[in-house]
Amino acid sequence: DWSAKKCSLGRKNSQSVGPLWWQASLPSGSQCGRAPHTWLGRPETLALGGGSGLEGQWLCGFKSLFVGTVITFFPCERGNFCFYTLFCGRMKGMKSYNSLNDYYRKLFGEKTFKVPIDAGFDCPNRDGTVAHGGCTFCTVSGSGDAIVAPDAPIREQFYKEIDFMHRKWPDVRKYLVYFQNFTNTHEKLEVIRERYEQAINEPGVVGLNIGTRPDCLPDETIAYLADLSERMHVTVELGLQTTYEETSDLINRAHSYELYVETVQRVRKLAPKAEIVSHLINGLPGETHEMMIENVRRCVTDNDIQGIKLHLLHLMTNTRMQRDYHEGRLQLLSQEEYVSIICDQLEIIPEHIVIHRITGDAPRDMLIGPMWSLNKWEVLNAIEAEMRRRGSKQGCKAKEQRFVC
């Protein structure tokens, strides 16, 4: 079991790298904690569990560790000792990529909430406009499973969400309204305008994020978004998921990559102040490591985008993709595979593109797998540890963008 006696812990450079930087020194080859191997060689990551012996204890007079704390060890041999740097909780201030949190702090001058809203839209591949049944990975809530009060009126949803977020961050006073689930431009313009305006005029709102598809952005809707971009920060979150037509057909996206590229060009032309964020999913049926890297390469070189979301495929209950899994057409990624894929992708994404996501959240009671994805901070730390092991950073292998303006 863990015990404070086995590790000599001390704080280091807390002013320059944040309050969660710790230093440990151990005899070379010794073990610290429950790990079944010695802490030598590559960086290692683990999460403290109940009964570890460290939770709730004060170490060297500093903040106590707690169940769920994630620790990443960076070994470096010096004489008869191995020195380890421990990151307790999420690594802060040292990311190897252009993170969304850092971007928003620079843009708005402080931490800003992204407030998810269910505005009651549908999808064209659900309602019969282009297909039926929706994307095979999608739940009945259309990716809005974490929204606090999805059935409430839009304005009420907004205040319930920020009240919930203020429990953790009570001092935040700026908000981005995020119309998240389903396709939030799949309606007549007057309906879109009426629903958007219910939330975006509330005090503290500095921007609008819109989740949508490339087949649901007619010119008149883009013109409305251009008008909004004169009032506030506007981001079009454009679902792509894959650049391969065979995969797109398999998951019932019902639009082509060619249409996606054309839509990005129209948004850039008609609403030049709006930012575009592309969504891709890693781990879709039949896609190899190389195909997932190629998805990102095409996305960032063919399209004038300002951000990207890299999702892990979550296999959820009551989705059509369950059949693919049970019939052997879908293999869920391991954490090690996912970390390697993400790091390879980050290396080819130009450094100016904002990374809006490199892992995600799924409700525990709906998730079939991968179950390791529930340990979000452990995954994030493992990605950062691997980037540092490689001596790598976002964009270090990026190619010249070739999109048509």
Tab-separated table of C-alpha atoms in Angstrom:
chain	number	residue	atom	x	y	z
A	1	ASP	CA	0.000	0.000	0.000
A	2	TRP	CA	0.906	3.609	-0.411
A	3	SER	CA	2.437	5.313	2.580
A	4	ALA	CA	3.990	8.711	3.113
A	5	LYS	CA	7.095	6.985	4.454
A	6	LYS	CA	7.892	5.437	1.088
A	7	CYS	CA	8.070	8.762	-0.761
A	8	SER	CA	9.974	11.889	0.137
A	9	LEU	CA	7.790	14.622	-1.320
A	10	GLY	CA	8.473	18.324	-1.619
A	11	ARG	CA	7.077	21.244	-3.576
A	12	LYS	CA	9.100	22.765	-6.418
A	13	ASN	CA	8.701	25.949	-8.466
A	14	SER	CA	5.065	26.330	-7.487
A	15	GLN	CA	4.967	29.938	-8.706
A	16	SER	CA	6.140	29.132	-12.211
A	17	VAL	CA	4.273	25.929	-12.986
A	18	GLY	CA	1.241	25.971	-10.718
A	19	PRO	CA	0.314	24.519	-7.347
A	20	LEU	CA	0.260	20.874	-8.395
A	21	TRP	CA	3.972	20.312	-9.063
A	22	TRP	CA	5.720	17.962	-6.672
A	23	GLN	CA	9.153	16.329	-6.510
A	24	ALA	CA	9.943	12.870	-5.156
A	25	SER	CA	13.284	11.136	-4.694
A	26	LEU	CA	13.494	7.371	-4.369
A	27	PRO	CA	16.356	4.876	-4.309
A	28	SER	CA	17.112	3.665	-7.825
A	29	GLY	CA	14.964	0.639	-8.660
A	30	SER	CA	12.629	1.040	-5.709
A	31	GLN	CA	8.863	0.963	-5.855
A	32	CYS	CA	6.458	3.627	-4.682
A	33	GLY	CA	2.824	2.712	-4.326
A	34	ARG	CA	0.794	-0.107	-5.731
A	35	ALA	CA	2.488	-0.312	-9.118
A	36	PRO	CA	3.485	-3.884	-10.024
A	37	HIS	CA	6.779	-2.663	-11.487
A	38	THR	CA	9.591	-0.274	-10.659
A	39	TRP	CA	9.323	3.375	-11.669
A	40	LEU	CA	12.167	3.397	-14.177
A	41	GLY	CA	12.374	4.221	-17.891
A	42	ARG	CA	9.412	5.905	-19.577
A	43	PRO	CA	6.934	8.197	-17.782
A	44	GLU	CA	4.260	6.303	-15.882
A	45	THR	CA	0.769	7.306	-14.835
A	46	LEU	CA	-1.548	5.936	-12.168
A	47	ALA	CA	-4.617	7.045	-10.231
A	48	LEU	CA	-4.909	6.737	-6.477
A	49	GLY	CA	-7.701	4.456	-5.326
A	50	GLY	CA	-9.450	3.949	-2.041
A	51	GLY	CA	-7.320	2.325	0.626
A	52	SER	CA	-4.068	3.507	-0.920
A	53	GLY	CA	-2.902	5.045	2.344
A	54	LEU	CA	-2.187	8.480	0.872
A	55	GLU	CA	-5.680	9.865	0.479
A	56	GLY	CA	-6.528	12.414	3.141
A	57	GLN	CA	-2.924	12.686	4.396
A	58	TRP	CA	-0.850	15.848	4.549
A	59	LEU	CA	2.582	15.458	2.962
A	60	CYS	CA	5.390	17.843	3.870
A	61	GLY	CA	2.787	20.364	5.029
A	62	PHE	CA	1.174	20.685	1.611
A	63	LYS	CA	-2.308	19.949	0.321
A	64	SER	CA	-3.439	16.404	0.968
A	65	LEU	CA	-3.863	13.927	-1.860
A	66	PHE	CA	-7.321	12.445	-2.391
A	67	VAL	CA	-8.950	9.445	-4.019
A	68	GLY	CA	-8.898	9.930	-7.792
A	69	THR	CA	-5.706	11.987	-7.819
A	70	VAL	CA	-3.683	11.190	-10.927
A	71	ILE	CA	0.096	11.072	-10.623
A	72	THR	CA	2.521	11.055	-13.527
A	73	PHE	CA	6.151	10.097	-12.846
A	74	PHE	CA	9.034	11.396	-14.964
A	75	PRO	CA	12.149	9.375	-14.038
A	76	CYS	CA	15.684	10.730	-14.381
A	77	GLU	CA	18.590	8.800	-12.853
A	78	ARG	CA	21.186	10.762	-10.926
A	79	GLY	CA	23.797	8.658	-9.165
A	80	ASN	CA	22.165	6.207	-6.804
A	81	PHE	CA	18.755	7.854	-6.933
A	82	CYS	CA	15.877	8.228	-9.357
A	83	PHE	CA	14.125	11.584	-9.257
A	84	TYR	CA	10.485	11.813	-10.178
A	85	THR	CA	8.254	14.755	-10.867
A	86	LEU	CA	4.684	14.041	-9.795
A	87	PHE	CA	1.710	15.870	-11.273
A	88	CYS	CA	-1.178	15.507	-8.850
A	89	GLY	CA	-4.462	16.003	-10.678
A	90	ARG	CA	-4.469	17.475	-14.154
A	91	MET	CA	-1.202	18.909	-15.473
A	92	LYS	CA	-1.491	22.681	-15.569
A	93	GLY	CA	0.390	25.301	-17.522
A	94	MET	CA	2.689	22.877	-19.323
A	95	LYS	CA	0.619	21.476	-22.184
A	96	SER	CA	2.262	20.392	-25.410
A	97	TYR	CA	-0.695	21.650	-27.443
A	98	ASN	CA	-2.807	24.764	-27.977
A	99	SER	CA	-5.602	24.045	-25.494
A	100	LEU	CA	-9.088	25.524	-25.525
A	101	ASN	CA	-8.859	26.689	-21.914
A	102	ASP	CA	-5.696	28.667	-22.658
A	103	TYR	CA	-7.231	30.087	-25.838
A	104	TYR	CA	-10.372	31.300	-24.074
A	105	ARG	CA	-8.345	32.862	-21.255
A	106	LYS	CA	-6.359	34.843	-23.826
A	107	LEU	CA	-9.445	35.753	-25.868
A	108	PHE	CA	-11.751	36.772	-23.008
A	109	GLY	CA	-9.164	37.620	-20.350
A	110	GLU	CA	-10.437	35.078	-17.836
A	111	LYS	CA	-11.912	31.611	-17.444
A	112	THR	CA	-15.116	31.287	-19.468
A	113	PHE	CA	-17.895	28.694	-19.173
A	114	LYS	CA	-19.193	26.850	-22.201
A	115	VAL	CA	-22.893	26.345	-21.369
A	116	PRO	CA	-24.558	23.384	-23.178
A	117	ILE	CA	-28.175	23.884	-24.240
A	118	ASP	CA	-30.752	21.549	-25.791
A	119	ALA	CA	-32.701	23.800	-28.175
A	120	GLY	CA	-35.028	21.077	-29.458
A	121	PHE	CA	-33.544	20.585	-32.920
A	122	ASP	CA	-33.394	17.270	-34.816
A	123	CYS	CA	-30.981	15.779	-37.381
A	124	PRO	CA	-31.573	15.320	-41.124
A	125	ASN	CA	-30.347	11.725	-40.951
A	126	ARG	CA	-32.874	10.997	-38.197
A	127	ASP	CA	-36.060	12.648	-39.451
A	128	GLY	CA	-35.930	11.359	-43.037
A	129	THR	CA	-34.603	14.497	-44.720
A	130	VAL	CA	-31.532	12.579	-45.934
A	131	ALA	CA	-31.775	9.306	-43.946
A	132	HIS	CA	-33.410	7.618	-40.980
A	133	GLY	CA	-32.076	6.398	-37.639
A	134	GLY	CA	-29.287	8.918	-37.070
A	135	CYS	CA	-25.590	8.209	-36.673
A	136	THR	CA	-25.078	4.694	-35.379
A	137	PHE	CA	-22.960	5.887	-32.430
A	138	CYS	CA	-25.469	8.504	-31.300
A	139	THR	CA	-27.773	8.140	-28.300
A	140	VAL	CA	-31.379	9.266	-28.174
A	141	SER	CA	-30.236	12.583	-26.671
A	142	GLY	CA	-27.945	13.348	-29.621
A	143	SER	CA	-24.706	13.831	-27.626
A	144	GLY	CA	-26.462	15.950	-25.008
A	145	ASP	CA	-26.405	13.325	-22.258
A	146	ALA	CA	-24.727	15.647	-19.735
A	147	ILE	CA	-27.101	18.598	-20.072
A	148	VAL	CA	-28.571	19.356	-16.641
A	149	ALA	CA	-32.184	20.135	-17.604
A	150	PRO	CA	-32.707	19.338	-21.317
A	151	ASP	CA	-36.519	19.512	-21.121
A	152	ALA	CA	-36.617	22.970	-19.541
A	153	PRO	CA	-37.150	26.179	-21.555
A	154	ILE	CA	-33.923	27.459	-23.120
A	155	ARG	CA	-33.442	30.424	-20.783
A	156	GLU	CA	-34.091	28.229	-17.740
A	157	GLN	CA	-31.566	25.664	-19.022
A	158	PHE	CA	-28.970	28.399	-19.260
A	159	TYR	CA	-29.313	29.432	-15.623
A	160	LYS	CA	-29.501	25.857	-14.330
A	161	GLU	CA	-26.272	25.048	-16.166
A	162	ILE	CA	-24.321	28.030	-14.859
A	163	ASP	CA	-25.633	27.453	-11.319
A	164	PHE	CA	-24.303	23.905	-11.554
A	165	MET	CA	-20.918	25.065	-12.880
A	166	HIS	CA	-20.604	27.772	-10.225
A	167	ARG	CA	-20.440	25.065	-7.569
A	168	LYS	CA	-16.911	24.356	-8.773
A	169	TRP	CA	-15.946	27.749	-10.225
A	170	PRO	CA	-17.955	30.365	-8.297
A	171	ASP	CA	-16.097	33.380	-9.691
A	172	VAL	CA	-16.661	32.802	-13.429
A	173	ARG	CA	-18.784	35.537	-15.006
A	174	LYS	CA	-18.406	35.038	-18.772
A	175	TYR	CA	-20.315	32.446	-20.781
A	176	LEU	CA	-20.476	30.874	-24.214
A	177	VAL	CA	-23.881	29.470	-25.126
A	178	TYR	CA	-23.346	26.043	-26.704
A	179	PHE	CA	-26.241	24.636	-28.713
A	180	GLN	CA	-24.836	21.142	-28.535
A	181	ASN	CA	-26.963	18.123	-29.280
A	182	PHE	CA	-28.373	17.128	-32.651
A	183	THR	CA	-28.116	19.623	-35.562
A	184	ASN	CA	-28.671	23.182	-34.398
A	185	THR	CA	-29.217	24.746	-37.813
A	186	HIS	CA	-31.679	22.121	-39.053
A	187	GLU	CA	-34.715	24.399	-39.132
A	188	LYS	CA	-36.138	27.420	-40.887
A	189	LEU	CA	-34.173	30.584	-40.208
A	190	GLU	CA	-36.966	32.241	-38.218
A	191	VAL	CA	-37.075	29.241	-35.843
A	192	ILE	CA	-33.291	29.237	-35.459
A	193	ARG	CA	-33.251	32.956	-34.696
A	194	GLU	CA	-36.080	32.701	-32.158
A	195	ARG	CA	-34.353	29.893	-30.231
A	196	TYR	CA	-30.872	31.413	-30.282
A	197	GLU	CA	-32.056	34.802	-29.067
A	198	GLN	CA	-33.589	33.231	-25.938
A	199	ALA	CA	-30.091	32.627	-24.552
A	200	ILE	CA	-27.515	34.815	-26.236
A	201	ASN	CA	-28.860	38.084	-24.809
A	202	GLU	CA	-28.446	37.037	-21.185
A	203	PRO	CA	-25.923	38.928	-18.993
A	204	GLY	CA	-22.373	37.654	-19.267
A	205	VAL	CA	-22.811	35.903	-22.627
A	206	VAL	CA	-19.785	36.667	-24.805
A	207	GLY	CA	-20.198	34.059	-27.501
A	208	LEU	CA	-22.181	31.361	-29.236
A	209	ASN	CA	-21.091	27.831	-30.224
A	210	ILE	CA	-23.299	25.913	-32.656
A	211	GLY	CA	-23.115	22.174	-33.214
A	212	THR	CA	-24.236	21.342	-36.755
A	213	ARG	CA	-23.603	19.412	-39.986
A	214	PRO	CA	-22.310	20.470	-43.422
A	215	ASP	CA	-25.662	19.695	-45.084
A	216	CYS	CA	-27.598	22.076	-42.810
A	217	LEU	CA	-25.959	25.427	-43.486
A	218	PRO	CA	-27.756	27.226	-46.322
A	219	ASP	CA	-26.455	30.660	-47.256
A	220	GLU	CA	-29.236	32.516	-45.403
A	221	THR	CA	-28.358	30.738	-42.157
A	222	ILE	CA	-24.661	31.511	-42.620
A	223	ALA	CA	-25.604	35.169	-43.221
A	224	TYR	CA	-27.414	35.203	-39.859
A	225	LEU	CA	-24.317	33.745	-38.192
A	226	ALA	CA	-22.253	36.464	-39.860
A	227	ASP	CA	-24.562	39.078	-38.299
A	228	LEU	CA	-24.178	37.430	-34.894
A	229	SER	CA	-20.395	37.428	-35.275
A	230	GLU	CA	-20.516	41.233	-35.333
A	231	ARG	CA	-22.120	41.121	-31.868
A	232	MET	CA	-20.189	38.304	-30.214
A	233	HIS	CA	-17.731	35.469	-30.715
A	234	VAL	CA	-19.308	32.807	-32.967
A	235	THR	CA	-18.017	29.253	-33.431
A	236	VAL	CA	-19.496	26.770	-35.887
A	237	GLU	CA	-18.796	23.259	-34.587
A	238	LEU	CA	-19.040	21.244	-37.769
A	239	GLY	CA	-19.424	17.489	-37.393
A	240	LEU	CA	-17.294	15.435	-39.777
A	241	GLN	CA	-16.264	12.319	-37.765
A	242	THR	CA	-14.404	10.712	-40.708
A	243	THR	CA	-13.077	11.614	-44.154
A	244	TYR	CA	-13.598	8.077	-45.504
A	245	GLU	CA	-16.816	7.553	-47.452
A	246	GLU	CA	-17.022	3.842	-46.574
A	247	THR	CA	-16.899	4.674	-42.867
A	248	SER	CA	-19.372	7.521	-43.317
A	249	ASP	CA	-21.819	5.124	-44.989
A	250	LEU	CA	-21.303	2.540	-42.247
A	251	ILE	CA	-22.155	5.001	-39.468
A	252	ASN	CA	-25.030	6.576	-41.465
A	253	ARG	CA	-23.638	10.127	-41.653
A	254	ALA	CA	-25.410	10.638	-45.006
A	255	HIS	CA	-23.094	13.377	-46.284
A	256	SER	CA	-19.796	13.322	-48.148
A	257	TYR	CA	-16.387	14.696	-47.286
A	258	GLU	CA	-16.563	16.730	-50.502
A	259	LEU	CA	-19.668	18.498	-49.166
A	260	TYR	CA	-17.857	19.161	-45.893
A	261	VAL	CA	-14.974	20.900	-47.692
A	262	GLU	CA	-17.408	22.971	-49.779
A	263	THR	CA	-19.366	24.026	-46.668
A	264	VAL	CA	-16.221	25.156	-44.852
A	265	GLN	CA	-15.369	27.311	-47.861
A	266	ARG	CA	-18.836	28.925	-47.870
A	267	VAL	CA	-18.735	29.673	-44.137
A	268	ARG	CA	-15.289	31.222	-44.480
A	269	LYS	CA	-16.521	33.381	-47.375
A	270	LEU	CA	-19.915	34.451	-46.007
A	271	ALA	CA	-19.091	34.655	-42.288
A	272	PRO	CA	-15.360	35.393	-42.127
A	273	LYS	CA	-15.388	36.336	-38.431
A	274	ALA	CA	-16.951	33.033	-37.387
A	275	GLU	CA	-14.559	30.283	-36.313
A	276	ILE	CA	-14.931	26.714	-37.537
A	277	VAL	CA	-14.200	23.692	-35.360
A	278	SER	CA	-14.065	20.255	-36.990
A	279	HIS	CA	-15.162	17.141	-35.081
A	280	LEU	CA	-13.469	13.778	-35.688
A	281	ILE	CA	-13.954	10.441	-33.905
A	282	ASN	CA	-11.113	8.015	-33.253
A	283	GLY	CA	-11.996	4.326	-33.119
A	284	LEU	CA	-14.809	4.098	-35.678
A	285	PRO	CA	-15.502	0.609	-37.130
A	286	GLY	CA	-12.884	-0.548	-39.636
A	287	GLU	CA	-10.567	2.443	-39.269
A	288	THR	CA	-6.894	1.704	-38.606
A	289	HIS	CA	-4.350	3.839	-36.774
A	290	GLU	CA	-3.105	5.117	-40.141
A	291	MET	CA	-6.621	6.020	-41.287
A	292	MET	CA	-7.258	8.026	-38.127
A	293	ILE	CA	-4.057	9.992	-38.681
A	294	GLU	CA	-5.069	10.549	-42.308
A	295	ASN	CA	-8.479	11.872	-41.166
A	296	VAL	CA	-6.706	14.630	-39.250
A	297	ARG	CA	-4.186	15.316	-42.015
A	298	ARG	CA	-6.950	15.830	-44.590
A	299	CYS	CA	-9.057	17.869	-42.207
A	300	VAL	CA	-6.340	20.375	-41.308
A	301	THR	CA	-4.714	20.631	-44.745
A	302	ASP	CA	-7.876	20.767	-46.898
A	303	ASN	CA	-9.895	23.136	-44.703
A	304	ASP	CA	-9.477	26.624	-43.289
A	305	ILE	CA	-10.485	25.692	-39.744
A	306	GLN	CA	-9.570	27.374	-36.480
A	307	GLY	CA	-10.145	24.475	-34.110
A	308	ILE	CA	-10.533	20.713	-33.903
A	309	LYS	CA	-12.203	18.252	-31.545
A	310	LEU	CA	-10.734	14.769	-31.357
A	311	HIS	CA	-13.222	12.379	-29.789
A	312	LEU	CA	-12.765	8.851	-28.534
A	313	LEU	CA	-15.562	6.590	-29.762
A	314	HIS	CA	-17.745	5.820	-26.755
A	315	LEU	CA	-19.888	2.735	-27.275
A	316	MET	CA	-23.174	3.584	-25.596
A	317	THR	CA	-26.233	1.568	-24.689
A	318	ASN	CA	-29.271	1.755	-26.959
A	319	THR	CA	-27.292	2.743	-30.048
A	320	ARG	CA	-27.221	1.045	-33.428
A	321	MET	CA	-23.460	0.627	-33.099
A	322	GLN	CA	-23.991	-1.998	-30.401
A	323	ARG	CA	-24.747	-4.456	-33.204
A	324	ASP	CA	-21.376	-3.767	-34.863
A	325	TYR	CA	-19.683	-4.469	-31.546
A	326	HIS	CA	-21.552	-7.692	-30.774
A	327	GLU	CA	-21.053	-8.975	-34.335
A	328	GLY	CA	-17.298	-8.334	-34.200
A	329	ARG	CA	-17.076	-5.389	-36.628
A	330	LEU	CA	-15.917	-2.988	-33.923
A	331	GLN	CA	-12.871	-3.278	-31.674
A	332	LEU	CA	-12.666	-0.757	-28.867
A	333	LEU	CA	-9.361	1.079	-28.482
A	334	SER	CA	-7.100	0.485	-25.502
A	335	GLN	CA	-5.815	3.501	-23.588
A	336	GLU	CA	-2.296	2.885	-24.908
A	337	GLU	CA	-3.558	2.804	-28.518
A	338	TYR	CA	-5.592	5.961	-28.016
A	339	VAL	CA	-2.729	7.894	-26.449
A	340	SER	CA	-0.457	6.936	-29.362
A	341	ILE	CA	-3.087	7.983	-31.934
A	342	ILE	CA	-3.743	11.348	-30.270
A	343	CYS	CA	-0.041	12.160	-29.997
A	344	ASP	CA	0.520	11.280	-33.664
A	345	GLN	CA	-2.429	13.524	-34.576
A	346	LEU	CA	-1.280	16.443	-32.445
A	347	GLU	CA	2.108	16.374	-34.147
A	348	ILE	CA	0.554	17.043	-37.592
A	349	ILE	CA	-1.967	19.713	-36.522
A	350	PRO	CA	-0.630	23.236	-37.201
A	351	GLU	CA	0.158	24.941	-33.916
A	352	HIS	CA	-2.286	27.830	-34.466
A	353	ILE	CA	-5.287	25.471	-34.547
A	354	VAL	CA	-6.972	25.285	-31.134
A	355	ILE	CA	-7.445	21.808	-29.678
A	356	HIS	CA	-10.984	21.880	-28.315
A	357	ARG	CA	-10.924	18.289	-27.106
A	358	ILE	CA	-8.624	15.265	-26.984
A	359	THR	CA	-10.844	13.062	-24.843
A	360	GLY	CA	-14.425	13.190	-23.718
A	361	ASP	CA	-16.986	12.330	-21.086
A	362	ALA	CA	-19.696	9.694	-21.165
A	363	PRO	CA	-22.338	8.880	-18.540
A	364	ARG	CA	-21.119	5.839	-16.584
A	365	ASP	CA	-24.536	4.203	-16.580
A	366	MET	CA	-24.766	4.365	-20.393
A	367	LEU	CA	-21.182	3.469	-21.320
A	368	ILE	CA	-20.391	-0.014	-22.635
A	369	GLY	CA	-16.761	0.884	-23.270
A	370	PRO	CA	-13.936	1.704	-23.253
A	371	MET	CA	-14.283	1.876	-19.461
A	372	TRP	CA	-10.797	3.354	-19.020
A	373	SER	CA	-12.142	6.549	-20.587
A	374	LEU	CA	-13.980	7.309	-17.338
A	375	ASN	CA	-10.609	8.246	-15.805
A	376	LYS	CA	-10.437	11.480	-17.796
A	377	TRP	CA	-7.513	13.146	-15.996
A	378	GLU	CA	-5.463	9.978	-16.177
A	379	VAL	CA	-5.955	9.919	-19.957
A	380	LEU	CA	-5.040	13.591	-20.300
A	381	ASN	CA	-1.915	13.131	-18.198
A	382	ALA	CA	-0.914	10.047	-20.169
A	383	ILE	CA	-1.171	12.029	-23.422
A	384	GLU	CA	0.946	14.835	-22.003
A	385	ALA	CA	3.462	12.338	-20.621
A	386	GLU	CA	3.817	10.653	-24.017
A	387	MET	CA	4.291	13.985	-25.802
A	388	ARG	CA	7.058	14.838	-23.337
A	389	ARG	CA	8.643	11.418	-23.666
A	390	ARG	CA	8.831	12.028	-27.441
A	391	GLY	CA	10.145	15.552	-26.938
A	392	SER	CA	7.211	16.552	-29.107
A	393	LYS	CA	4.618	19.316	-29.410
A	394	GLN	CA	1.616	20.209	-31.540
A	395	GLY	CA	2.538	20.972	-35.134
A	396	CYS	CA	6.092	19.653	-35.045
A	397	LYS	CA	5.338	17.492	-38.120
A	398	ALA	CA	2.634	19.667	-39.719
A	399	LYS	CA	2.494	20.079	-43.488
A	400	GLU	CA	1.597	23.245	-45.351
A	401	GLN	CA	-2.139	23.861	-45.520
A	402	ARG	CA	-3.551	23.819	-49.030
A	403	PHE	CA	-7.203	24.775	-48.633
A	404	VAL	CA	-8.965	26.890	-51.272
A	405	CYS	CA	-10.064	30.305	-49.982
